[in-house]
Steps between C-alpha positions, in 0.01 A plus 500: 500500500452848357531574131799727571690217667407262217627756249828542689551124513423459130731788406779356716456159341517651152813704576690212657474127427337291773728334753266203516233385255303197388303424185220243461615336821323178593550222752324165515573239765455134415377272778463154353232524233378834636625831357463810717540831319619765746607782268381577149636771270640736764651821360703729724764774478680639807666838451825601672430606858132407477308349793234245403268303726335177383185403687249221458313224677687217667603248236471750215862441395672804653798309639525293182523820297772634728698175467479520122604865493798414719609204291435260788263301281458451125179614324290265290450776241636849440821661615650713776765765441722643774682820401452404136624142535265210423497241778366237261826511302705407808583178681461479878860611564457813289164576660657469843776742402246749366288472819806574712595798287165659417233392751437499873247288689310559825257241636235489773735282702846653490688184389818619669762233559472427874866411558627832363493852644310790343824625348579160351146452366501836324853452364418157357369611155818699443719208606310275257573755229872479579549826688780489759404423859624840619304694237186292551508546877557874463208542260275286722595701809419830326163377374399347835586831664285676239199285596555566871682180597852628552494365856380155389776398257614202704157381606359180350135485383379339825639801688302750290138613520263427211540851364878485530510170314290642219718813480801271473325312219431830320867598535601162356265557204651841428870427558565426131331822382232310305281664237192352668400344832229234499319489834251227592282612795803669664296629794253211527671343802531823700272691734347819362749743655805301392351442156457874458865560592623237256278634223621857558858374481432336164349821364793705628757270342300492176521878480867522602631214284245518213452125526166382363273298728243238403311401813238232551279592795157436646509837679301734277588803711872446448446410135320829444819691581689348209529656154262243351271229633439203271227245568564138409181311424435179305864485394502849349598846619214751509607859457 
C-alpha cells in the first residue's frame, strides 16, 4: 500500500473513531492437557468505510480472528469493541443483539436457509430485530434488486447459481445497515469469473453505503485491491 493511502487511512481513523477495534487480543484453545495459542496480542482499528484484507497461511488464525471480531467467540485475553461498545462487557444475549444491529457476515459457503426464498432469507435479520413483515419484505426486495436479483425474489437457494446465492448472502449481511461486514473467504467457493463479479459488488456496495469490510482471503490479487492488507503470522498481525 502506498504511503498516501496509509496517510489517508490514518487521518480518517484519527478524525472518526473506529467502527471495529481490538486491543491485546489473544485466543488459546485447550485440548486436554495441550494448550494451542492461535492469536497473541492482536491490535487492530477499522475506520468507517475502510476495506481491510487479512491474509495468512492456512491455520494461521484468520477465521478465529474474524469470529472474535464478530463476537461469535470469546477471547482468552484482550477486548473487542464494536462501534465503541465492549463485547467483553456483554452476555451472549447482548452480544447477539449488537451483532444484529451493527455487523454483517458473509461466509465462503452462503449459509442461506434452504427452506426459505431469497426474499425471506434477506428479510430474516430485520424480522429478528422486530421489524414488521411488510417493512422487512420491502427492504429485502429493494436490496435484492440493487444486487441484481430482482427477478429471483421467490427462488430458494437450490434454484440459484453459486454467484446468485452469494449475492443473496451479501444482501442479507447488509440489510441491517451494519457499520462493518466481516467476510470469510467470500469468493473462495466460486469460479474466477463469478468471484470477480461478487467482489466487484462488495466494493460497489462499500462505496455506496460506506460500510466497512474486513475480509479474510487467500486470493492475494483480490486482497491487493483493498485499502489495507494485513498479514497474520504466528498469532500476530504484521503491518
